Each structure stands twice: as structure tokens, then as C-alpha cells.
CSV table of C-alpha atoms and ligand atoms in Angstrom, one decimal:
chain,number,residue,atom,x,y,z
P,165,MET,CA,36.8,-1.8,-10.4
P,166,ASP,CA,36.1,-2.9,-6.8
P,167,LYS,CA,33.8,-5.5,-5.5
P,168,LEU,CA,32.2,-5.8,-2.1
P,169,VAL,CA,32.6,-9.1,-0.2
P,170,ILE,CA,30.1,-10.0,2.5
P,171,GLU,CA,30.3,-13.0,4.9
P,172,GLY,CA,26.8,-13.9,6.0
P,173,PRO,CA,24.7,-14.5,7.9
P,174,ALA,CA,25.1,-11.4,10.2
P,175,ARG,CA,22.9,-10.0,12.9
P,176,LEU,CA,23.2,-6.2,12.8
P,177,LYS,CA,23.0,-4.4,16.1
P,178,GLY,CA,23.8,-0.9,17.3
P,179,GLU,CA,23.4,2.7,16.1
P,180,VAL,CA,23.9,4.3,12.7
P,181,THR,CA,23.3,7.8,11.4
P,182,VAL,CA,21.7,8.5,8.0
P,183,SER,CA,23.3,10.9,5.6
P,184,GLY,CA,21.7,13.9,3.8
P,185,SER,CA,19.3,13.0,1.0
P,186,LYS,CA,20.9,12.4,-2.4
P,187,ASN,CA,17.6,13.2,-4.1
P,188,ALA,CA,17.1,16.4,-2.3
P,189,VAL,CA,20.6,17.8,-2.7
P,190,LEU,CA,20.9,17.2,-6.5
P,191,PRO,CA,18.1,19.6,-7.5
P,192,ILE,CA,19.1,22.0,-4.7
P,193,LEU,CA,22.7,22.2,-6.1
P,194,ALA,CA,21.1,22.9,-9.6
P,195,ALA,CA,19.1,25.7,-8.0
P,196,THR,CA,22.3,27.6,-7.1
P,197,LEU,CA,22.4,28.4,-10.8
P,198,LEU,CA,19.5,30.8,-10.3
P,199,THR,CA,21.7,33.3,-8.4
P,200,ASP,CA,25.3,34.7,-8.8
P,201,GLU,CA,25.4,35.1,-5.0
P,202,PRO,CA,27.2,32.5,-2.7
P,203,CYS,CA,25.2,29.6,-1.3
P,204,VAL,CA,26.2,27.2,1.5
P,205,ILE,CA,24.6,23.8,1.7
P,206,ARG,CA,25.1,21.5,4.7
P,207,LYS,CA,24.8,17.7,5.3
P,208,VAL,CA,25.6,17.0,1.7
P,209,PRO,CA,26.4,13.3,1.3
P,210,ASN,CA,29.8,12.6,-0.4
P,211,LEU,CA,28.6,10.4,-3.3
P,212,ARG,CA,29.4,9.8,-6.9
P,213,ASP,CA,26.2,11.7,-7.9
P,214,THR,CA,26.8,14.7,-5.7
P,215,ASN,CA,30.4,15.0,-7.1
P,216,THR,CA,29.0,14.7,-10.6
P,217,MET,CA,26.6,17.5,-10.0
P,218,LEU,CA,29.4,19.7,-8.6
P,219,LYS,CA,31.5,18.9,-11.8
P,220,ILE,CA,28.5,20.1,-13.9
P,221,LEU,CA,28.2,23.3,-11.8
P,222,ARG,CA,31.9,24.0,-12.3
P,223,SER,CA,31.4,23.5,-16.0
P,224,LEU,CA,28.7,26.1,-15.9
P,225,GLY,CA,30.8,28.7,-14.3
P,226,LYS,CA,30.4,28.0,-10.6
P,227,CYS,CA,33.1,27.6,-8.0
P,228,ALA,CA,32.2,24.7,-5.8
P,229,GLU,CA,34.0,23.6,-2.7
P,230,PHE,CA,33.1,20.4,-0.8
P,231,ASP,CA,34.5,20.1,2.7
P,232,LYS,CA,33.3,17.7,5.4
P,233,GLY,CA,29.7,17.6,4.2
P,234,THR,CA,29.4,21.3,3.5
P,235,VAL,CA,29.3,22.6,-0.1
P,236,SER,CA,30.1,26.3,-0.7
P,237,ILE,CA,29.0,27.6,-4.1
P,238,SER,CA,30.0,30.9,-5.6
P,239,SER,CA,30.1,32.4,-9.1
P,240,THR,CA,33.3,32.8,-11.2
P,241,GLY,CA,31.5,35.5,-13.3
P,242,GLN,CA,31.5,33.3,-16.4
P,243,ALA,CA,28.1,31.7,-16.2
P,244,GLY,CA,27.7,29.0,-18.9
P,245,PHE,CA,24.5,27.7,-20.6
P,246,PHE,CA,25.9,24.4,-22.0
P,247,ALA,CA,25.6,21.1,-20.1
P,248,ASP,CA,27.7,18.6,-21.8
P,249,TYR,CA,26.6,15.0,-22.8
P,250,LYS,CA,29.7,13.5,-21.1
P,251,LEU,CA,28.5,14.6,-17.7
P,252,VAL,CA,24.7,14.6,-18.1
P,253,SER,CA,24.7,11.1,-19.5
P,254,THR,CA,26.4,9.8,-16.4
P,255,MET,CA,23.6,11.1,-14.1
P,256,ARG,CA,20.1,11.6,-15.3
P,257,ALA,CA,19.3,14.1,-12.5
P,258,SER,CA,21.7,16.6,-14.1
P,259,PHE,CA,18.9,17.3,-16.6
P,260,CYS,CA,17.3,19.5,-13.9
P,261,VAL,CA,19.9,22.2,-14.6
P,262,LEU,CA,17.8,23.1,-17.7
P,263,GLY,CA,15.2,25.1,-15.8
P,264,PRO,CA,17.6,27.2,-13.7
P,265,ILE,CA,20.0,27.9,-16.6
P,266,LEU,CA,17.2,29.0,-18.9
P,267,ALA,CA,15.5,31.2,-16.3
P,268,LYS,CA,18.8,32.9,-15.4
P,269,LEU,CA,20.5,33.2,-18.8
P,270,LYS,CA,17.5,33.1,-21.1
P,271,LYS,CA,19.0,30.3,-23.1
P,272,ALA,CA,20.2,26.7,-22.4
P,273,LYS,CA,21.8,23.8,-24.2
P,274,VAL,CA,21.4,20.7,-22.1
P,275,SER,CA,22.1,17.1,-23.2
P,276,LEU,CA,19.2,14.7,-23.2
P,277,PRO,CA,20.0,12.3,-20.3
P,278,GLY,CA,19.2,9.1,-22.1
P,279,GLY,CA,17.7,6.1,-20.4
P,280,CYS,CA,19.1,3.8,-17.8
P,281,ILE,CA,18.7,0.2,-16.7
P,282,ILE,CA,15.5,0.8,-14.7
P,283,GLY,CA,13.6,2.3,-17.7
P,284,VAL,CA,13.4,4.6,-20.7
P,285,ARG,CA,13.4,7.7,-18.5
P,286,PRO,CA,11.7,10.2,-20.9
P,287,VAL,CA,11.8,14.0,-20.2
P,288,ASP,CA,8.6,14.9,-22.0
P,289,LEU,CA,7.0,16.3,-18.8
P,290,HIS,CA,10.1,18.5,-18.2
P,291,LEU,CA,9.8,19.9,-21.7
P,292,LYS,CA,6.1,20.3,-21.5
P,293,GLY,CA,6.5,22.4,-18.4
P,294,ILE,CA,9.3,24.6,-19.7
P,295,LYS,CA,7.4,25.1,-23.0
P,296,ALA,CA,4.3,26.1,-21.0
P,297,LEU,CA,6.4,28.9,-19.5
P,298,GLY,CA,7.0,30.3,-23.0
P,299,ALA,CA,10.3,28.8,-23.9
P,300,GLU,CA,11.2,27.9,-27.5
P,301,ILE,CA,12.5,24.4,-27.4
P,302,SER,CA,14.2,22.4,-30.1
P,303,ILE,CA,16.1,19.1,-30.0
P,304,GLU,CA,19.3,18.9,-32.0
P,305,SER,CA,21.9,16.0,-32.0
P,306,GLY,CA,20.8,14.8,-28.6
P,307,TYR,CA,20.7,18.2,-27.0
P,308,VAL,CA,17.7,20.3,-25.8
P,309,LEU,CA,18.1,23.9,-27.0
P,310,ALA,CA,15.8,26.3,-25.1
P,311,LYS,CA,15.5,30.0,-25.2
P,312,ALA,CA,13.2,32.7,-23.8
P,313,ASP,CA,13.8,36.4,-23.3
P,314,ARG,CA,11.5,36.3,-20.2
P,315,LEU,CA,9.6,33.2,-19.1
P,316,LYS,CA,6.0,33.8,-18.4
P,317,GLY,CA,3.9,32.3,-15.6
P,318,ASN,CA,1.3,29.7,-16.7
P,319,SER,CA,-0.7,26.8,-15.5
P,320,VAL,CA,0.6,23.4,-16.4
P,321,TYR,CA,-0.5,19.8,-15.7
P,322,LEU,CA,2.6,17.7,-15.1
P,323,GLY,CA,1.0,14.3,-14.5
P,324,GLY,CA,2.3,11.5,-16.8
P,325,VAL,CA,1.2,8.0,-17.6
P,326,TYR,CA,3.1,6.9,-14.4
P,327,GLY,CA,1.8,9.7,-12.3
P,328,SER,CA,3.8,12.8,-11.2
P,329,SER,CA,7.4,13.4,-12.0
P,330,VAL,CA,9.8,14.4,-9.2
P,331,LEU,CA,12.5,16.1,-11.3
P,332,ALA,CA,10.1,17.5,-13.9
P,333,THR,CA,8.3,19.2,-11.0
P,334,GLY,CA,11.7,20.5,-9.7
P,335,ASN,CA,12.8,21.7,-13.1
P,336,VAL,CA,9.6,23.6,-13.8
P,337,MET,CA,9.4,25.0,-10.3
P,338,MET,CA,12.9,26.4,-10.5
P,339,ALA,CA,12.3,28.0,-13.9
P,340,ALA,CA,9.0,29.5,-12.7
P,341,THR,CA,10.7,31.3,-9.8
P,342,LEU,CA,12.1,33.9,-12.3
P,343,ALA,CA,9.1,33.9,-14.7
P,344,LYS,CA,6.9,36.9,-15.1
P,345,GLY,CA,3.7,36.3,-13.2
P,346,ARG,CA,2.1,33.3,-11.5
P,347,THR,CA,2.7,29.6,-12.3
P,348,LEU,CA,0.4,26.8,-11.2
P,349,ILE,CA,1.9,23.3,-11.4
P,350,GLU,CA,-0.9,20.7,-11.2
P,351,ALA,CA,-0.2,17.0,-10.5
P,352,ALA,CA,3.1,18.2,-9.0
P,353,ALA,CA,5.2,15.5,-7.3
P,354,CYS,CA,4.7,15.6,-3.5
P,355,GLU,CA,8.0,13.9,-2.5
P,356,PRO,CA,9.8,15.4,0.5
P,357,GLU,CA,12.8,16.1,-1.8
P,358,VAL,CA,10.6,18.4,-3.9
P,359,ALA,CA,9.4,20.2,-0.7
P,360,ASP,CA,13.1,20.6,0.4
P,361,LEU,CA,13.9,22.1,-2.9
P,362,ALA,CA,11.0,24.6,-2.6
P,363,GLU,CA,12.2,25.5,1.0
P,364,PHE,CA,15.7,26.3,-0.5
P,365,LEU,CA,14.2,28.4,-3.3
P,366,ILE,CA,12.0,30.3,-0.7
P,367,LYS,CA,15.2,31.0,1.3
P,368,MET,CA,16.7,32.4,-2.0
P,369,GLY,CA,13.7,34.8,-2.2
P,370,ALA,CA,11.3,32.8,-4.3
P,371,LYS,CA,7.6,33.0,-3.7
P,372,ILE,CA,6.2,29.4,-3.5
P,373,LYS,CA,3.2,27.9,-1.9
P,374,GLY,CA,1.7,24.4,-1.9
P,375,HIS,CA,5.0,22.4,-2.1
P,376,GLY,CA,4.5,18.9,-0.8
P,377,THR,CA,1.0,18.9,-2.3
P,378,PRO,CA,-0.2,18.2,-5.9
P,379,ILE,CA,-0.7,21.9,-6.6
P,380,ILE,CA,2.3,24.2,-6.3
P,381,GLU,CA,1.9,28.0,-6.9
P,382,ILE,CA,4.9,30.1,-7.8
P,383,GLU,CA,4.8,33.9,-8.1
P,384,GLY,CA,7.8,34.9,-10.3
P,385,VAL,CA,10.3,37.5,-8.9
P,386,LYS,CA,13.0,39.6,-10.6
P,387,GLY,CA,16.0,37.8,-9.0
P,388,LEU,CA,17.1,35.4,-6.3
P,389,HIS,CA,19.9,35.8,-3.7
P,390,GLY,CA,22.3,33.4,-2.1
P,391,THR,CA,21.3,31.5,1.1
P,392,GLU,CA,22.3,28.7,3.5
P,393,HIS,CA,20.5,25.4,3.8
P,394,THR,CA,20.7,22.0,5.6
P,395,ILE,CA,19.6,19.0,3.5
P,396,ILE,CA,16.9,16.7,4.9
P,397,PRO,CA,17.8,13.1,5.8
P,398,ASP,CA,17.9,10.5,3.1
P,399,ARG,CA,14.6,8.5,3.6
P,400,ILE,CA,15.7,5.8,1.2
P,401,GLU,CA,19.0,5.2,3.0
P,402,ALA,CA,16.9,5.1,6.2
P,403,GLY,CA,14.5,2.6,4.7
P,404,THR,CA,17.4,0.5,3.4
P,405,LEU,CA,18.9,0.3,6.9
P,406,MET,CA,15.5,-0.6,8.4
P,407,ALA,CA,15.3,-3.5,5.9
P,408,ALA,CA,18.9,-4.5,7.0
P,409,ALA,CA,17.8,-4.7,10.6
P,410,LEU,CA,14.9,-7.0,9.7
P,411,ILE,CA,16.6,-9.3,7.1
P,412,THR,CA,19.4,-9.9,9.7
P,413,LYS,CA,16.9,-10.3,12.6
P,414,GLY,CA,18.9,-7.6,14.3
P,415,ASP,CA,18.1,-4.5,16.3
P,416,ILE,CA,19.3,-1.1,15.0
P,417,LEU,CA,18.8,2.5,16.2
P,418,ILE,CA,18.8,4.6,13.1
P,419,LYS,CA,19.5,8.3,13.7
P,420,ASN,CA,18.8,11.4,11.6
P,421,VAL,CA,15.5,10.1,10.3
P,422,LEU,CA,12.2,12.0,9.7
P,423,CYS,CA,9.6,9.2,10.2
P,424,GLN,CA,6.9,11.4,8.7
P,425,HIS,CA,8.7,10.8,5.3
P,426,LEU,CA,8.5,7.0,5.8
P,427,GLY,CA,4.8,6.4,6.4
P,428,ALA,CA,4.1,3.9,3.7
P,429,LEU,CA,7.3,2.0,4.3
P,430,ILE,CA,6.8,1.8,8.1
P,431,ASP,CA,3.3,0.7,7.5
P,432,LYS,CA,4.4,-2.2,5.3
P,433,LEU,CA,7.3,-3.2,7.5
P,434,GLU,CA,5.0,-3.3,10.6
P,435,GLU,CA,2.6,-5.5,8.5
P,436,ALA,CA,5.6,-7.8,7.8
P,437,GLY,CA,6.3,-8.2,11.5
P,438,ALA,CA,8.6,-5.3,12.4
P,439,CYS,CA,8.7,-3.7,15.8
P,440,ILE,CA,9.3,0.0,15.0
P,441,THR,CA,9.8,2.5,17.8
P,442,LYS,CA,9.7,6.1,16.4
P,443,ALA,CA,11.3,9.1,18.1
P,444,ASP,CA,11.7,12.8,17.0
P,445,SER,CA,14.7,12.2,14.7
P,446,SER,CA,15.4,8.5,15.0
P,447,VAL,CA,13.8,5.1,14.7
P,448,ARG,CA,14.6,1.7,16.4
P,449,VAL,CA,13.9,-1.3,14.2
P,450,ARG,CA,13.8,-5.0,15.2
P,451,LEU,CA,11.7,-8.0,14.6
P,452,LYS,CA,8.6,-8.4,16.8
P,453,SER,CA,7.9,-11.9,15.7
P,454,LYS,CA,8.5,-14.1,12.5
P,455,LEU,CA,8.5,-12.2,9.3
P,456,LYS,CA,5.1,-12.3,7.4
P,457,ALA,CA,4.6,-12.2,3.7
P,458,ILE,CA,3.1,-8.9,2.4
P,459,ASN,CA,2.0,-7.4,-0.9
P,460,VAL,CA,3.5,-4.1,-2.0
P,461,THR,CA,2.7,-1.7,-4.9
P,462,THR,CA,5.0,1.2,-5.6
P,463,LEU,CA,3.3,4.6,-6.1
P,464,PRO,CA,4.2,8.3,-6.2
P,465,TYR,CA,4.7,9.8,-2.7
P,466,PRO,CA,3.1,9.3,-0.2
P,467,GLY,CA,2.7,5.8,-1.6
P,468,PHE,CA,5.3,3.1,-1.2
P,469,PRO,CA,8.6,4.4,-2.8
P,470,THR,CA,9.8,2.7,-5.9
P,471,ASP,CA,13.4,3.3,-4.6
P,472,MET,CA,12.6,0.8,-1.8
P,473,GLN,CA,11.2,-1.9,-4.1
P,474,ALA,CA,14.4,-3.9,-4.5
P,475,GLN,CA,15.2,-3.7,-0.8
P,476,ILE,CA,11.8,-4.9,0.3
P,477,MET,CA,12.1,-7.7,-2.3
P,478,SER,CA,15.3,-8.9,-0.6
P,479,LEU,CA,13.5,-9.0,2.7
P,480,MET,CA,10.6,-11.0,1.2
P,481,THR,CA,12.9,-13.6,-0.3
P,482,VAL,CA,13.5,-15.0,3.2
P,483,THR,CA,9.9,-14.4,4.5
P,484,PRO,CA,7.7,-17.5,4.7
P,485,GLY,CA,4.8,-17.4,2.3
P,486,ILE,CA,4.1,-15.7,-1.0
P,487,SER,CA,4.6,-11.9,-1.4
P,488,VAL,CA,3.6,-10.0,-4.5
P,489,ILE,CA,5.6,-6.8,-5.4
P,490,THR,CA,4.1,-4.6,-8.1
P,491,GLU,CA,6.2,-1.9,-9.7
P,492,LYS,CA,4.0,1.0,-11.0
P,493,ILE,CA,6.6,3.7,-11.5
P,494,TYR,CA,9.3,1.8,-13.5
P,495,PRO,CA,7.7,-1.4,-14.8
P,496,ASP,CA,11.2,-2.8,-15.8
P,497,ARG,CA,12.8,-2.1,-12.5
P,498,PHE,CA,13.5,-5.8,-11.8
P,499,MET,CA,17.1,-6.3,-12.8
P,500,HIS,CA,17.8,-7.5,-9.2
P,501,VAL,CA,15.4,-10.5,-9.6
P,502,SER,CA,17.8,-12.7,-11.5
P,503,GLU,CA,20.7,-11.9,-9.1
P,504,LEU,CA,18.6,-12.7,-6.1
P,505,ASN,CA,17.5,-16.0,-7.7
P,506,ARG,CA,21.2,-16.8,-8.1
P,507,MET,CA,21.4,-16.6,-4.3
P,508,GLY,CA,18.7,-19.1,-3.9
P,509,ALA,CA,15.6,-16.9,-3.9
P,510,HIS,CA,12.4,-18.0,-5.6
P,511,ILE,CA,11.1,-15.0,-7.5
P,512,GLN,CA,9.0,-15.1,-10.6
P,513,ARG,CA,8.4,-12.1,-12.7
P,514,GLU,CA,5.0,-11.6,-14.3
P,515,GLY,CA,5.1,-8.2,-16.2
P,516,PRO,CA,5.0,-5.4,-13.5
P,517,HIS,CA,4.7,-8.0,-10.7
P,518,ALA,CA,7.3,-10.1,-8.9
P,519,ILE,CA,5.9,-13.1,-7.1
P,520,VAL,CA,8.3,-13.9,-4.2
P,521,GLU,CA,8.1,-17.3,-2.5
P,522,GLY,CA,10.0,-17.1,0.8
P,523,VAL,CA,12.9,-19.6,1.3
P,524,LYS,CA,14.6,-20.8,4.5
P,525,HIS,CA,17.8,-19.0,3.7
P,526,LEU,CA,19.8,-17.5,0.8
P,527,SER,CA,23.2,-18.8,-0.1
P,528,GLY,CA,26.2,-16.5,-0.7
P,529,ALA,CA,27.2,-16.2,-4.4
P,530,PRO,CA,29.0,-13.9,-6.8
P,531,VAL,CA,26.5,-11.4,-8.1
P,532,MET,CA,26.5,-8.2,-10.2
P,533,ALA,CA,25.0,-4.8,-9.3
P,534,SER,CA,23.0,-3.3,-12.2
P,535,ASP,CA,21.7,0.0,-10.6
P,536,LEU,CA,21.8,1.9,-7.4
P,537,ARG,CA,18.9,0.3,-5.5
P,538,ALA,CA,19.5,-3.2,-7.0
P,539,SER,CA,23.1,-3.0,-5.5
P,540,ALA,CA,21.6,-2.1,-2.1
P,541,CYS,CA,19.2,-5.1,-2.3
P,542,LEU,CA,22.1,-7.4,-3.1
P,543,VAL,CA,24.0,-6.1,0.0
P,544,LEU,CA,21.0,-6.9,2.1
P,545,ALA,CA,20.7,-10.4,0.6
P,546,GLY,CA,24.5,-10.9,1.2
P,547,LEU,CA,24.1,-9.9,4.9
P,548,ALA,CA,21.4,-12.5,5.4
P,549,ALA,CA,22.8,-15.3,3.1
P,550,LYS,CA,24.8,-18.3,4.4
P,551,GLY,CA,28.3,-18.0,3.1
P,552,LYS,CA,30.3,-15.5,1.1
P,553,SER,CA,28.8,-13.1,-1.4
P,554,SER,CA,30.8,-10.9,-3.7
P,555,ILE,CA,29.0,-7.9,-5.4
P,556,SER,CA,30.7,-6.5,-8.5
P,557,ARG,CA,30.2,-3.1,-10.1
P,558,ILE,CA,29.6,-1.5,-6.8
P,559,TYR,CA,30.2,2.0,-8.3
P,560,HIS,CA,26.4,1.8,-8.6
P,561,LEU,CA,26.2,1.6,-4.8
P,562,GLU,CA,28.6,4.5,-4.4
P,563,ARG,CA,26.2,6.7,-6.3
P,564,GLY,CA,23.7,6.9,-3.5
P,565,TYR,CA,25.0,5.4,-0.2
P,566,GLU,CA,27.6,7.4,1.7
P,567,ASN,CA,30.2,5.3,3.6
P,568,ILE,CA,27.8,2.3,3.6
P,569,GLU,CA,30.6,-0.2,4.3
P,570,ASP,CA,31.7,1.7,7.5
P,571,LYS,CA,28.1,2.0,8.5
P,572,LEU,CA,27.5,-1.7,8.2
P,573,LEU,CA,30.8,-2.6,9.8
P,574,GLY,CA,29.8,-0.5,12.7
P,575,LEU,CA,26.7,-2.6,13.1
P,576,GLY,CA,28.6,-5.9,13.1
P,577,ALA,CA,28.6,-6.8,9.4
P,578,LYS,CA,31.5,-8.8,7.9
P,579,ILE,CA,32.0,-6.7,4.8
P,580,TYR,CA,35.1,-5.6,2.9
P,581,ARG,CA,36.2,-4.4,-0.5
P,582,GLU,CA,38.3,-6.4,-3.0
P,583,LYS,CA,39.8,-5.5,-6.3
P,584,GLU,CA,37.8,-7.1,-9.2
U,297,EPZ,C1,13.4,10.7,-9.1
U,297,EPZ,O1,13.8,10.5,-10.4
U,297,EPZ,C2,14.5,10.1,-8.3
U,297,EPZ,N1,15.8,10.6,-8.6
U,297,EPZ,C3,14.5,8.5,-8.5
U,297,EPZ,O2,15.4,8.0,-7.7
U,297,EPZ,C4,13.1,8.0,-8.2
U,297,EPZ,O3,13.0,6.6,-8.5
U,297,EPZ,C5,12.0,8.8,-9.0
U,297,EPZ,O4,12.2,10.2,-8.8
U,297,EPZ,C6,10.6,8.3,-8.6
U,297,EPZ,O5,10.4,8.6,-7.3
U,297,EPZ,C7,16.2,11.8,-8.1
U,297,EPZ,O6,15.4,12.5,-7.5
U,297,EPZ,C8,17.6,12.3,-8.5
U,297,EPZ,P1,10.3,10.7,-12.1
U,297,EPZ,P2,13.0,11.2,-11.6
U,297,EPZ,O7,10.4,11.8,-13.1
U,297,EPZ,O8,12.5,12.5,-11.2
U,297,EPZ,C9,8.1,9.0,-15.9
U,297,EPZ,C10,17.2,6.6,-7.0
U,297,EPZ,O9,17.3,5.4,-6.9
U,297,EPZ,N2,8.4,10.2,-16.5
U,297,EPZ,O10,9.5,11.0,-10.8
U,297,EPZ,O11,13.8,11.1,-12.8
U,297,EPZ,C11,9.3,8.1,-15.5
U,297,EPZ,O12,9.7,7.3,-16.6
U,297,EPZ,C12,16.5,7.3,-8.2
U,297,EPZ,O13,17.6,7.4,-6.1
U,297,EPZ,C13,7.8,10.5,-17.7
U,297,EPZ,O14,7.1,9.8,-18.3
U,297,EPZ,O15,11.7,10.2,-11.8
U,297,EPZ,C14,8.8,7.3,-14.4
U,297,EPZ,O16,8.1,6.2,-14.9
U,297,EPZ,C15,16.2,6.2,-9.3
U,297,EPZ,N3,8.2,11.7,-18.3
U,297,EPZ,C16,7.8,8.2,-13.6
U,297,EPZ,O17,7.5,9.2,-14.6
U,297,EPZ,C17,9.0,12.6,-17.7
U,297,EPZ,O18,9.3,13.7,-18.3
U,297,EPZ,C18,8.4,8.9,-12.4
U,297,EPZ,O19,9.7,9.4,-12.8
U,297,EPZ,C19,9.6,12.3,-16.5
U,297,EPZ,C20,9.3,11.1,-15.9
């Protein structure tokens, strides 16, 4: 396994371009299972997770070519309904093949994804929605078995104890596109990635309204056709790069950004002292004055994104004063706290809260990545810390950040890879 070595402190300056959104492209790739016709998807980031999803599509009878950011999907004529544990367990998002397989083939056998380091990650809302569409569901030896001669439109409330569910909304929306009649999803997730999935489905001939709002209406159709689509920019990568500009007291022009997807984050960064200049598809980020402590609570979109919680924590570790970060989506999403403290941060966890007391500077240290966004937060800390940091298990980082080393090198970071 590789590790990432970072010599800090750095001051990042220059221009960088954000890749396509991981969390938009994964369900959109799953949606190609709803048609036998070819689909072309552009601005697909070359990540572990996107390549895992392509492997799953190939195991389900798709031909999937990935060349310079463009994915071409076609059918081999042998559509499969079985999504194997070996693949699904490596990436939870693969569970969103359930809805499309069931809708297209009238039966599906998909491995339960299991939990991960950031939480238990149940799928009860996915199953509630699929059942509401008339599917017969059973759980056998860690697999979900689902069957339905023809799914029927229905109203279903998809809000859970932690609010809406992004992939459950996607799973049910995809299944409903081929159901007979009208489906109303209440307490639907409003994330831009859900809206991008709906746009893709509409291009395939689906009848969907209200995507991006808590009420999504789907009128079932007989079949869907192939289409072409360009993936929206990755708002979490953009947010991570914005935090990188601030934690290194740098000045970065970030291109391929939709600022309207980053409202909550921009609001909080400006409160923390950032000078953010927005343009149509880019944003310039630098420090206006000294960093100021802030309080952050993660919420479903348009609230502050949980996927930026670790990164904003890194920033707050070197911000004078006391910041309180409250995690409302995944209360256990704090594996990065102990690693940041090893670098000299002063963070105390109190249940779903992390109390961060800013320190003058972090010190480079060997640290270990535990999940995707925790690894990003350790990279940010390494860029700001005095001395050398080495981050092990960076396969976590490779799941969601395309060419991140090259992007940071291009901004002046001293970063390189070493064998573990
Ligand atoms: C998506 O995961 C994202 N992943 C996650 O990003 C992101 O953190 C999450 O949404 C929340 O924004 C992808 O889109 C591939 P949820 P998802 O269902 O859909 C609970 C990253 O770093 N829940 O919206 O799986 C769940 O436990 C990843 O890129 C249920 O209770 O998340 C959580 O507390 C990490 N029952 C909350 O809802 C269910 O059936 C939100 O989860 C499903 C979820």
C-alpha cells in the first residue's frame, strides 16, 4: 500500500479544476441498467469508486468503456440480476443498483452493503420505498431478494431519524420510473446529486418533477432509452480545495464549480474570515483577515454537508478560539479527531459534538486515514503543519479525489507518494 508524504507548511496559490461529482456519477451509472440502449456519460472522475461501479455494471451484463473521462455503456444482451457481496461490500453506493435491476428485470438479488467506519449505514429506507412500490422483499444470507411483475406507483415518506436519504431517494426514484402509475416521494433528499440523477433519467425518457425539492413526483413509463450526459462538478472536492486555500493562507482560483451548490459552506467560510469571489463556474478563495472560530452543524442539503465536516475541522484546529462542530447525519463520523490530535490539535469529542480549541500550528506526524473525508482532512492538516506528515491507507483518498496529488503539486504543495 502507498502512503502520502507532505512537507508543510505550504502556501497554495494558483488555479485548479474540479472533477465531476463522485456522488452524482455513481447512481447515474446504476441508472444505465434501466435501458438496454447505449449511454455516454462525460466528466466521469477516474476514482476507485467509479471503477468499482463499472465492475458491478460489467457483472450485470453491461459493456463499460472508460476513456479520458468519458464512460460508454452498452448492453451485452445477458442482463444479470445478481450483485455480488464481494463488490457491493467494497462500496456502499452499489446498493443503488437494486431499484434499476428490479424495475428492468422484475427481480433482483443484491448484497446488503454492511456498515463502514462512519456509521452503521442501514438501508431500511431503501427497502421501505421499494416495498411501497409493490415489491416482495426478503433477506437471505446477507442478500436482499426482491421481485415484482410490475412495480406500482405509490406515495412513500422517505424521511429517517437522520433526515432524508440521498441514495434511498435515488434507488426509489429509479425504480419508480418504470412503475405503473404515479409515485410521490415525500421527504426526498434535495442534494444536487439527486437532481443530476433525475436530469439523467429525464433524458432517458422518465417523467420526473420536483427533483431538488423534498417532494419528487414520478409518472411511470413503459421503457427508457439511452442518452448522453455530463456530470455536475464535485461540490465536496471544491469545498475541500476551498479549505486548502484557507488553511495554508493561500489564494486559489477553483474552476468547474457551481457556487449555488455550496451555499452553506461558503456562508460558514466567510464567517470564518474567508474572502470568496464567485463567478459563473469558478470561485477564488483567500483569507480576508485572521481566521475566526465558528460553530458548524451538519444537516441534509441545503444545510452544511456532512462530507465537509472533517475538512472544516482541520481548518478550525489552527483557528484561534473555540469552534464547536456538531455531526447530525453520522454521529460517529469522528475517526479523524484522534489523528488530528496526534498532529497537535486540541479537539475534544462530546457525543455528536467536537470542541476544537485552535492552536498556533500543527506538527507533521505519521497518521492513518480511516475513511474518504478523514483522509482529505489529514491532507489539509499536513499542508498546514510544520514538518513532515505521512498519511497511510490513502486508498481511502483515492476513492473520491481524482489526481489530488497532481492538483496540489500544481498549487505549490510539497507532496509525494511512498511505498508503505
Ligand atoms: C450519500 O450517502 C453520500 N454517498 C455520502 O457521501 C454522504 O455522506 C451521504 O449521502 C449524506 O449526504 C453517495 O452519494 C455515494 P444517506 P448515502 O442515505 O445516500 C441514514 C462521501 O464521503 N439512513 O443520505 O448512503 C444514514 O445512516 C460519502 O462521499 C438510514 O437511516 O447516505 C445517515 O445517518 C460518505 N436508513 C443518514 O440517513 C437508510 O435506509 C443519511 O444517509 C439510509 C440512510
